[in-house]
Amino acid sequence: MPAVSSFFQSNGDPALIRLTDCFSIQNYLLGILISICGNVLISFSLNIQKYAHVRQAQRGSKPYYTSGVWWCGVTLMGVGELGNFAAYGFAPASLIAPLGCVSVIASVVISVVFLKETVYTSDIVGGTLAITGTYLLVTFAPHTSTHITAHLVQYYFISWHFLLYLLIEIILFCILLYLYKRRNVKHIVVVMLLVALLASLTVISVKAVSGMITESIQGQLQLIYPIFYVMLVVMVASCGFQIKFLNQAMKMFDATEVVPINFVFFTASAIVAGIVFYQEFEGLALLNILMFLLGCLLSFLGIFLIARNRPKIKQQDGNFIEMNRIPGRTRTDKVQPEAKTPTYGSLAAKLMCSSAGQTDES
């Protein structure tokens, strides 16, 4: 779009300049609207799935995946993610990624209204900060988005600044993967940095694929170029490994830690990717850049405050024994044997033998 605008300006036709600016603003607002709607749908889907899990747990009869309510939530999740995907084709990636905080804000409101969860003061303060940050993001973000064509993606792909950026990312990823796999460093920052580095490639490829599909729908076929399929492979592969590491983080750490850190790291990587690959901040005024970064900071603080009081899922301690697993007992209390007594561990051993015998008999 900047190239088109400069062409019209060089020809000195004010009517064409106004037409181009109007078209750019329409695309910009459409991208924001699609992203917000997609994030709200994702919030609804998560709360619907949570409601389905709670209801199935109370009934205790059938698995959750047999519930129509759960499948409704999954369908909404797919529609919401599809909306986010489409939004990258209309608005800058550095704006669409931070708008993910809308999902967290909407999730809190929905859980309080429909699931009757407790609302805390930090939720109100965090929501206010996140909404203020979102307003600053929308107001001061780059208001123009380049038409993503196959030739443009190829040009960006072989540019020296992106190749340098990609080399740095590969080196950092190899170092972090070595620490995580070989040195067994299971710190949450290490895992989330792995996710963020992959997310950077995901944002670049998603915007490229979405933009080329959008151009094809509008009449300029882009799907015949090899770069489209290269970006499609990068998108699928980076998404797959990103989900893998994110699931590992969810297993090792609590969701109240993973969610805000992942949002901050993902947003930062998406903004950097948009700046380096798509040059989205080129020509943007210093005031706009500072206010945009302030909006990101307020959104980060808001998400941290909201996530801080979310219920934590505690991992069951291996030294605790559920009383309802003992034959003849119906209590759900937990007892922990004294480690200093000579019989410590004997009850657990008997229970393991008993449960193994029952499994063999069945």
mmCIF file of C-alpha atoms in Angstrom, residues 31-301:
data_model
loop_
_atom_site.group_PDB
_atom_site.id
_atom_site.type_symbol
_atom_site.label_atom_id
_atom_site.label_comp_id
_atom_site.label_asym_id
_atom_site.label_seq_id
_atom_site.Cartn_x
_atom_site.Cartn_y
_atom_site.Cartn_z
ATOM 1 C CA GLY A 31 -8.744 -6.332 10.086
ATOM 2 C CA ILE A 32 -9.247 -4.949 13.599
ATOM 3 C CA LEU A 33 -12.939 -5.895 13.612
ATOM 4 C CA ILE A 34 -12.254 -9.440 12.386
ATOM 5 C CA SER A 35 -9.501 -9.908 14.981
ATOM 6 C CA ILE A 36 -11.667 -8.657 17.864
ATOM 7 C CA CYS A 37 -14.601 -10.859 16.825
ATOM 8 C CA GLY A 38 -12.286 -13.838 16.455
ATOM 9 C CA ASN A 39 -10.811 -13.346 19.930
ATOM 10 C CA VAL A 40 -14.274 -12.971 21.482
ATOM 11 C CA LEU A 41 -15.370 -16.216 19.815
ATOM 12 C CA ILE A 42 -12.268 -17.939 21.197
ATOM 13 C CA SER A 43 -13.201 -16.722 24.688
ATOM 14 C CA PHE A 44 -16.726 -18.066 24.310
ATOM 15 C CA SER A 45 -15.356 -21.391 23.038
ATOM 16 C CA LEU A 46 -12.977 -21.806 25.984
ATOM 17 C CA ASN A 47 -15.718 -21.110 28.513
ATOM 18 C CA ILE A 48 -18.165 -23.423 26.700
ATOM 19 C CA GLN A 49 -15.583 -26.209 26.758
ATOM 20 C CA LYS A 50 -14.942 -25.531 30.437
ATOM 21 C CA TYR A 51 -18.685 -25.708 31.139
ATOM 22 C CA ALA A 52 -18.874 -29.008 29.238
ATOM 23 C CA HIS A 53 -15.990 -30.447 31.298
ATOM 24 C CA VAL A 54 -17.640 -29.372 34.563
ATOM 25 C CA ARG A 55 -21.007 -30.817 33.560
ATOM 26 C CA GLN A 56 -19.525 -34.124 32.425
ATOM 27 C CA ALA A 57 -17.508 -34.357 35.643
ATOM 28 C CA GLN A 58 -20.680 -33.886 37.705
ATOM 29 C CA ARG A 59 -22.559 -36.523 35.741
ATOM 30 C CA GLY A 60 -19.572 -38.845 35.513
ATOM 31 C CA SER A 61 -21.169 -40.965 32.823
ATOM 32 C CA LYS A 62 -19.694 -40.251 29.403
ATOM 33 C CA PRO A 63 -16.400 -38.769 28.168
ATOM 34 C CA TYR A 64 -16.366 -35.047 27.447
ATOM 35 C CA TYR A 65 -15.890 -35.563 23.709
ATOM 36 C CA THR A 66 -19.341 -37.168 23.497
ATOM 37 C CA SER A 67 -20.934 -33.891 24.587
ATOM 38 C CA GLY A 68 -22.542 -31.704 21.928
ATOM 39 C CA VAL A 69 -21.768 -28.641 24.036
ATOM 40 C CA TRP A 70 -18.053 -29.445 23.959
ATOM 41 C CA TRP A 71 -18.100 -29.842 20.175
ATOM 42 C CA CYS A 72 -19.913 -26.523 19.912
ATOM 43 C CA GLY A 73 -17.035 -24.929 21.821
ATOM 44 C CA VAL A 74 -14.491 -26.595 19.544
ATOM 45 C CA THR A 75 -16.335 -25.312 16.473
ATOM 46 C CA LEU A 76 -16.349 -21.764 17.841
ATOM 47 C CA MET A 77 -12.636 -22.095 18.532
ATOM 48 C CA GLY A 78 -12.018 -23.020 14.899
ATOM 49 C CA VAL A 79 -14.102 -20.092 13.638
ATOM 50 C CA GLY A 80 -12.295 -17.691 15.979
ATOM 51 C CA GLU A 81 -8.849 -18.877 14.893
ATOM 52 C CA LEU A 82 -9.937 -18.618 11.269
ATOM 53 C CA GLY A 83 -10.956 -15.021 11.943
ATOM 54 C CA ASN A 84 -7.538 -14.247 13.431
ATOM 55 C CA PHE A 85 -5.921 -15.839 10.401
ATOM 56 C CA ALA A 86 -7.984 -13.695 8.034
ATOM 57 C CA ALA A 87 -7.246 -10.525 10.028
ATOM 58 C CA TYR A 88 -3.542 -10.763 9.170
ATOM 59 C CA GLY A 89 -4.484 -10.250 5.534
ATOM 60 C CA PHE A 90 -5.989 -6.806 6.230
ATOM 61 C CA ALA A 91 -4.044 -5.227 9.112
ATOM 62 C CA PRO A 92 -0.403 -5.114 10.273
ATOM 63 C CA ALA A 93 0.881 -8.138 12.186
ATOM 64 C CA SER A 94 2.265 -5.820 14.879
ATOM 65 C CA LEU A 95 -1.337 -4.800 15.639
ATOM 66 C CA ILE A 96 -3.208 -8.110 15.281
ATOM 67 C CA ALA A 97 -0.955 -9.982 17.729
ATOM 68 C CA PRO A 98 -1.397 -7.570 20.707
ATOM 69 C CA LEU A 99 -5.171 -7.639 20.156
ATOM 70 C CA GLY A 100 -5.028 -11.147 21.622
ATOM 71 C CA CYS A 101 -5.543 -9.477 25.012
ATOM 72 C CA VAL A 102 -9.198 -9.019 23.967
ATOM 73 C CA SER A 103 -9.601 -12.784 24.364
ATOM 74 C CA VAL A 104 -8.385 -12.680 27.967
ATOM 75 C CA ILE A 105 -10.603 -9.709 28.864
ATOM 76 C CA ALA A 106 -13.673 -11.286 27.267
ATOM 77 C CA SER A 107 -12.921 -14.616 28.968
ATOM 78 C CA VAL A 108 -12.986 -12.981 32.411
ATOM 79 C CA VAL A 109 -16.310 -11.251 31.693
ATOM 80 C CA ILE A 110 -17.885 -14.429 30.303
ATOM 81 C CA SER A 111 -16.672 -16.603 33.182
ATOM 82 C CA VAL A 112 -18.063 -14.146 35.740
ATOM 83 C CA VAL A 113 -21.438 -13.720 34.022
ATOM 84 C CA PHE A 114 -22.148 -17.273 32.867
ATOM 85 C CA LEU A 115 -19.975 -19.519 35.062
ATOM 86 C CA LYS A 116 -20.502 -17.393 38.217
ATOM 87 C CA GLU A 117 -16.784 -17.207 38.971
ATOM 88 C CA THR A 118 -15.468 -14.710 41.508
ATOM 89 C CA VAL A 119 -14.346 -11.312 40.248
ATOM 90 C CA TYR A 120 -11.369 -9.752 42.033
ATOM 91 C CA THR A 121 -10.173 -6.170 42.283
ATOM 92 C CA SER A 122 -7.107 -7.115 40.269
ATOM 93 C CA ASP A 123 -9.428 -8.361 37.505
ATOM 94 C CA ILE A 124 -11.094 -4.943 37.291
ATOM 95 C CA VAL A 125 -7.782 -3.055 37.391
ATOM 96 C CA GLY A 126 -6.180 -5.461 34.929
ATOM 97 C CA GLY A 127 -9.137 -5.264 32.560
ATOM 98 C CA THR A 128 -9.050 -1.464 32.662
ATOM 99 C CA LEU A 129 -5.325 -1.417 31.897
ATOM 100 C CA ALA A 130 -5.740 -3.936 29.079
ATOM 101 C CA ILE A 131 -8.619 -1.998 27.511
ATOM 102 C CA THR A 132 -6.628 1.255 27.740
ATOM 103 C CA GLY A 133 -3.640 -0.472 26.173
ATOM 104 C CA THR A 134 -5.820 -1.859 23.389
ATOM 105 C CA TYR A 135 -7.154 1.631 22.641
ATOM 106 C CA LEU A 136 -3.605 2.986 22.385
ATOM 107 C CA LEU A 137 -2.597 0.088 20.144
ATOM 108 C CA VAL A 138 -5.460 0.669 17.733
ATOM 109 C CA THR A 139 -4.948 4.436 17.721
ATOM 110 C CA PHE A 140 -1.177 4.627 17.286
ATOM 111 C CA ALA A 141 -0.372 1.439 15.350
ATOM 112 C CA PRO A 142 0.620 1.697 11.677
ATOM 113 C CA HIS A 143 -2.603 2.464 9.783
ATOM 114 C CA THR A 144 -1.418 1.112 6.457
ATOM 115 C CA SER A 145 -0.834 -2.473 5.444
ATOM 116 C CA THR A 146 1.061 -3.516 2.340
ATOM 117 C CA HIS A 147 -0.686 -5.620 -0.294
ATOM 118 C CA ILE A 148 0.936 -9.017 0.221
ATOM 119 C CA THR A 149 1.847 -10.478 -3.133
ATOM 120 C CA ALA A 150 4.118 -13.389 -3.994
ATOM 121 C CA HIS A 151 6.745 -11.093 -5.510
ATOM 122 C CA LEU A 152 6.754 -8.881 -2.423
ATOM 123 C CA VAL A 153 7.120 -11.859 -0.070
ATOM 124 C CA GLN A 154 10.022 -13.146 -2.172
ATOM 125 C CA TYR A 155 11.654 -9.716 -2.003
ATOM 126 C CA TYR A 156 11.267 -9.544 1.789
ATOM 127 C CA PHE A 157 12.402 -13.150 2.184
ATOM 128 C CA ILE A 158 15.835 -12.576 0.626
ATOM 129 C CA SER A 159 16.432 -9.133 2.160
ATOM 130 C CA TRP A 160 19.637 -8.903 4.200
ATOM 131 C CA HIS A 161 17.946 -7.700 7.407
ATOM 132 C CA PHE A 162 15.551 -10.663 7.450
ATOM 133 C CA LEU A 163 18.338 -13.154 6.680
ATOM 134 C CA LEU A 164 20.349 -11.689 9.583
ATOM 135 C CA TYR A 165 17.283 -11.849 11.818
ATOM 136 C CA LEU A 166 16.655 -15.460 10.779
ATOM 137 C CA LEU A 167 20.281 -16.412 11.494
ATOM 138 C CA ILE A 168 20.084 -14.902 14.990
ATOM 139 C CA GLU A 169 16.806 -16.725 15.629
ATOM 140 C CA ILE A 170 18.266 -20.077 14.527
ATOM 141 C CA ILE A 171 21.318 -19.629 16.768
ATOM 142 C CA LEU A 172 19.192 -18.664 19.786
ATOM 143 C CA PHE A 173 16.782 -21.532 19.143
ATOM 144 C CA CYS A 174 19.628 -24.090 18.961
ATOM 145 C CA ILE A 175 21.154 -22.782 22.197
ATOM 146 C CA LEU A 176 17.817 -22.866 24.041
ATOM 147 C CA LEU A 177 16.975 -26.317 22.653
ATOM 148 C CA TYR A 178 20.376 -27.599 23.790
ATOM 149 C CA LEU A 179 19.778 -26.244 27.304
ATOM 150 C CA TYR A 180 16.260 -27.671 27.371
ATOM 151 C CA LYS A 181 16.994 -31.134 25.959
ATOM 152 C CA ARG A 182 20.620 -31.867 26.843
ATOM 153 C CA ARG A 183 21.188 -29.828 29.988
ATOM 154 C CA ASN A 184 17.668 -30.483 31.285
ATOM 155 C CA VAL A 185 17.049 -26.791 32.019
ATOM 156 C CA LYS A 186 13.274 -26.777 32.586
ATOM 157 C CA HIS A 187 12.862 -23.105 33.432
ATOM 158 C CA ILE A 188 9.651 -21.526 32.182
ATOM 159 C CA VAL A 189 11.509 -18.686 30.443
ATOM 160 C CA VAL A 190 13.531 -21.190 28.385
ATOM 161 C CA VAL A 191 10.425 -23.039 27.227
ATOM 162 C CA MET A 192 8.451 -19.886 26.470
ATOM 163 C CA LEU A 193 11.364 -18.388 24.527
ATOM 164 C CA LEU A 194 11.347 -21.496 22.336
ATOM 165 C CA VAL A 195 7.640 -20.919 21.744
ATOM 166 C CA ALA A 196 8.211 -17.218 21.003
ATOM 167 C CA LEU A 197 10.958 -17.870 18.450
ATOM 168 C CA LEU A 198 8.677 -20.289 16.628
ATOM 169 C CA ALA A 199 5.789 -17.823 16.951
ATOM 170 C CA SER A 200 7.833 -15.207 15.114
ATOM 171 C CA LEU A 201 8.046 -17.469 12.055
ATOM 172 C CA THR A 202 4.370 -18.347 12.486
ATOM 173 C CA VAL A 203 3.322 -14.691 12.334
ATOM 174 C CA ILE A 204 5.457 -14.026 9.249
ATOM 175 C CA SER A 205 4.147 -17.078 7.391
ATOM 176 C CA VAL A 206 0.512 -16.618 8.498
ATOM 177 C CA LYS A 207 0.440 -13.027 7.255
ATOM 178 C CA ALA A 208 2.091 -14.083 3.980
ATOM 179 C CA VAL A 209 -0.345 -16.949 3.369
ATOM 180 C CA SER A 210 -3.381 -14.940 4.467
ATOM 181 C CA GLY A 211 -2.346 -11.927 2.389
ATOM 182 C CA MET A 212 -1.756 -13.987 -0.760
ATOM 183 C CA ILE A 213 -5.097 -15.764 -0.342
ATOM 184 C CA THR A 214 -6.804 -12.377 0.100
ATOM 185 C CA GLU A 215 -5.169 -11.058 -3.066
ATOM 186 C CA SER A 216 -6.230 -14.198 -4.936
ATOM 187 C CA ILE A 217 -9.839 -13.782 -3.823
ATOM 188 C CA GLN A 218 -9.761 -10.163 -4.968
ATOM 189 C CA GLY A 219 -8.749 -11.254 -8.477
ATOM 190 C CA GLN A 220 -4.924 -11.392 -8.495
ATOM 191 C CA LEU A 221 -4.046 -15.087 -8.334
ATOM 192 C CA GLN A 222 -1.037 -15.707 -6.068
ATOM 193 C CA LEU A 223 -1.385 -19.437 -5.434
ATOM 194 C CA ILE A 224 0.591 -20.386 -8.541
ATOM 195 C CA TYR A 225 3.878 -19.125 -7.073
ATOM 196 C CA PRO A 226 6.185 -21.529 -5.136
ATOM 197 C CA ILE A 227 6.693 -18.982 -2.309
ATOM 198 C CA PHE A 228 3.059 -19.473 -1.277
ATOM 199 C CA TYR A 229 3.631 -23.165 -0.603
ATOM 200 C CA VAL A 230 6.972 -22.482 1.086
ATOM 201 C CA MET A 231 5.218 -20.136 3.488
ATOM 202 C CA LEU A 232 2.387 -22.649 3.943
ATOM 203 C CA VAL A 233 4.874 -25.349 5.002
ATOM 204 C CA VAL A 234 6.639 -22.919 7.356
ATOM 205 C CA MET A 235 3.272 -21.960 8.882
ATOM 206 C CA VAL A 236 2.183 -25.564 9.508
ATOM 207 C CA ALA A 237 5.575 -26.690 10.843
ATOM 208 C CA SER A 238 6.096 -23.689 13.139
ATOM 209 C CA CYS A 239 2.523 -23.961 14.463
ATOM 210 C CA GLY A 240 2.970 -27.668 15.170
ATOM 211 C CA PHE A 241 6.232 -27.293 17.110
ATOM 212 C CA GLN A 242 4.898 -24.212 18.860
ATOM 213 C CA ILE A 243 1.892 -26.170 20.132
ATOM 214 C CA LYS A 244 4.207 -29.008 21.202
ATOM 215 C CA PHE A 245 6.408 -26.793 23.392
ATOM 216 C CA LEU A 246 3.382 -24.899 24.699
ATOM 217 C CA ASN A 247 1.743 -28.153 25.805
ATOM 218 C CA GLN A 248 4.956 -29.170 27.544
ATOM 219 C CA ALA A 249 4.969 -25.830 29.366
ATOM 220 C CA MET A 250 1.351 -26.364 30.449
ATOM 221 C CA LYS A 251 2.305 -29.773 31.877
ATOM 222 C CA MET A 252 5.305 -28.462 33.825
ATOM 223 C CA PHE A 253 3.969 -25.100 34.995
ATOM 224 C CA ASP A 254 0.668 -23.600 36.066
ATOM 225 C CA ALA A 255 -1.577 -21.891 33.552
ATOM 226 C CA THR A 256 -1.443 -18.645 35.555
ATOM 227 C CA GLU A 257 2.280 -18.497 34.746
ATOM 228 C CA VAL A 258 2.166 -19.781 31.174
ATOM 229 C CA VAL A 259 -0.683 -17.591 29.861
ATOM 230 C CA PRO A 260 0.718 -14.107 30.674
ATOM 231 C CA ILE A 261 4.329 -14.998 29.816
ATOM 232 C CA ASN A 262 3.259 -16.563 26.542
ATOM 233 C CA PHE A 263 1.177 -13.482 25.680
ATOM 234 C CA VAL A 264 4.082 -11.122 26.359
ATOM 235 C CA PHE A 265 6.646 -13.201 24.484
ATOM 236 C CA PHE A 266 4.316 -13.941 21.562
ATOM 237 C CA THR A 267 3.324 -10.292 21.187
ATOM 238 C CA ALA A 268 6.924 -9.098 21.364
ATOM 239 C CA SER A 269 8.054 -11.651 18.772
ATOM 240 C CA ALA A 270 5.128 -10.756 16.481
ATOM 241 C CA ILE A 271 5.925 -7.032 16.672
ATOM 242 C CA VAL A 272 9.606 -7.646 15.934
ATOM 243 C CA ALA A 273 8.681 -9.956 13.045
ATOM 244 C CA GLY A 274 6.358 -7.312 11.576
ATOM 245 C CA ILE A 275 9.044 -4.642 11.876
ATOM 246 C CA VAL A 276 11.872 -6.747 10.429
ATOM 247 C CA PHE A 277 10.084 -8.682 7.687
ATOM 248 C CA TYR A 278 7.200 -6.421 6.637
ATOM 249 C CA GLN A 279 8.836 -3.110 7.689
ATOM 250 C CA GLU A 280 5.561 -2.028 9.306
ATOM 251 C CA PHE A 281 7.062 0.800 11.387
ATOM 252 C CA GLU A 282 8.791 2.406 8.402
ATOM 253 C CA GLY A 283 7.880 6.107 8.265
ATOM 254 C CA LEU A 284 5.935 5.970 11.560
ATOM 255 C CA ALA A 285 6.325 9.036 13.803
ATOM 256 C CA LEU A 286 8.304 8.696 17.030
ATOM 257 C CA LEU A 287 5.242 9.666 19.110
ATOM 258 C CA ASN A 288 3.210 6.875 17.498
ATOM 259 C CA ILE A 289 5.948 4.352 18.231
ATOM 260 C CA LEU A 290 6.233 5.420 21.888
ATOM 261 C CA MET A 291 2.461 5.403 22.424
ATOM 262 C CA PHE A 292 2.195 2.009 20.696
ATOM 263 C CA LEU A 293 4.843 0.581 23.040
ATOM 264 C CA LEU A 294 3.009 2.154 26.007
ATOM 265 C CA GLY A 295 -0.170 0.406 24.849
ATOM 266 C CA CYS A 296 1.713 -2.912 24.732
ATOM 267 C CA LEU A 297 3.069 -2.326 28.236
ATOM 268 C CA LEU A 298 -0.388 -1.542 29.654
ATOM 269 C CA SER A 299 -1.807 -4.649 27.985
ATOM 270 C CA PHE A 300 0.999 -6.778 29.451
ATOM 271 C CA LEU A 301 0.380 -5.431 32.964
#
